Amino acid sequence: MDDKYDVVELAVERTVGIKVTFADNYSAEIDLMTLRLICPCAMCRSLRERGKAAWPQSEASQKLSILDAQFHGSWGVNITWSDGHNAGIYTFEFLREIAESYLQVKRTDL
């Protein structure tokens, strides 16, 4: 695996988001809403493909936070959300791609 995708630090701020630092010293902060909306699980991907929002769901609490985050080996992290969702595994490659593409677009929109 390319060092570009090796995570050396991942900090979780439960009400803010995550900060991830890669082996090549690239780091990014990804906010809660972005993380939840891009959940990589099959259910959320299917909803997005049909033009529906993965969050918020009508039965879910509207206040979003991270309840727990667990590493999956050396390749990803699973997040348990305050809305009860916990099916998505965010691979480090996926987080890097989000940091480099989506967040760059977000910065230029400011």
Tab-separated table of C-alpha atoms in Angstrom, residues 4-73:
chain	number	residue	atom	x	y	z
A	4	LYS	CA	-0.247	8.148	0.900
A	5	TYR	CA	-2.969	5.966	2.418
A	6	ASP	CA	-1.202	4.929	5.633
A	7	VAL	CA	-2.749	6.689	8.624
A	8	VAL	CA	-0.373	7.643	11.425
A	9	GLU	CA	-2.938	9.477	13.552
A	10	LEU	CA	-6.704	9.667	13.699
A	11	ALA	CA	-8.290	11.960	16.269
A	12	VAL	CA	-12.028	11.862	16.929
A	13	GLU	CA	-13.823	14.936	18.201
A	14	ARG	CA	-17.270	13.486	18.910
A	15	THR	CA	-19.252	16.652	18.182
A	16	VAL	CA	-17.012	18.048	15.436
A	17	GLY	CA	-15.588	15.288	13.213
A	18	ILE	CA	-12.227	13.631	12.682
A	19	LYS	CA	-8.705	14.780	11.984
A	20	VAL	CA	-6.651	12.287	10.039
A	21	THR	CA	-2.897	12.455	9.407
A	22	PHE	CA	-1.271	10.269	6.774
A	23	ALA	CA	2.305	8.944	6.605
A	24	ASP	CA	3.235	11.555	3.984
A	25	ASN	CA	2.301	14.290	6.538
A	26	TYR	CA	-0.893	15.236	4.718
A	27	SER	CA	-3.657	15.930	7.232
A	28	ALA	CA	-7.287	16.893	6.949
A	29	GLU	CA	-10.244	17.606	9.170
A	30	ILE	CA	-13.511	16.077	8.017
A	31	ASP	CA	-16.662	17.375	9.697
A	32	LEU	CA	-19.487	15.233	11.082
A	33	MET	CA	-22.030	16.101	8.409
A	34	THR	CA	-19.636	15.291	5.582
A	35	LEU	CA	-18.683	11.964	7.158
A	36	ARG	CA	-22.294	10.958	7.753
A	37	LEU	CA	-23.506	12.017	4.308
A	38	ILE	CA	-20.734	10.069	2.542
A	39	CYS	CA	-21.138	6.912	4.620
A	40	PRO	CA	-19.709	4.129	2.442
A	41	CYS	CA	-22.085	1.355	3.558
A	42	ALA	CA	-24.319	-0.354	0.994
A	43	MET	CA	-27.536	1.104	2.432
A	44	CYS	CA	-26.315	4.716	2.352
A	45	ARG	CA	-24.760	4.305	-1.107
A	46	SER	CA	-28.070	2.912	-2.383
A	47	LEU	CA	-29.993	5.859	-0.925
A	48	ARG	CA	-27.599	8.348	-2.545
A	49	GLU	CA	-27.854	6.560	-5.905
A	50	ARG	CA	-31.644	6.992	-5.725
A	51	GLY	CA	-31.273	10.697	-4.906
A	52	LYS	CA	-32.238	10.303	-1.259
A	53	ALA	CA	-30.349	11.574	1.767
A	54	ALA	CA	-28.607	9.039	3.985
A	55	TRP	CA	-29.064	11.396	6.917
A	56	PRO	CA	-31.148	12.690	8.581
A	57	GLN	CA	-33.763	9.984	8.743
A	58	SER	CA	-37.141	10.935	10.215
A	59	GLU	CA	-36.819	8.494	13.125
A	60	ALA	CA	-33.266	9.586	13.951
A	61	SER	CA	-32.150	12.220	16.394
A	62	GLN	CA	-31.350	15.418	14.516
A	63	LYS	CA	-28.319	16.093	16.731
A	64	LEU	CA	-25.425	14.247	15.143
A	65	SER	CA	-22.353	13.018	17.003
A	66	ILE	CA	-19.873	10.164	16.988
A	67	LEU	CA	-20.539	7.679	19.784
A	68	ASP	CA	-17.618	5.365	18.999
A	69	ALA	CA	-14.895	4.755	16.423
A	70	GLN	CA	-13.086	1.429	16.024
A	71	PHE	CA	-10.140	0.642	13.784
A	72	HIS	CA	-10.520	-2.239	11.334
A	73	GLY	CA	-6.996	-3.541	11.017
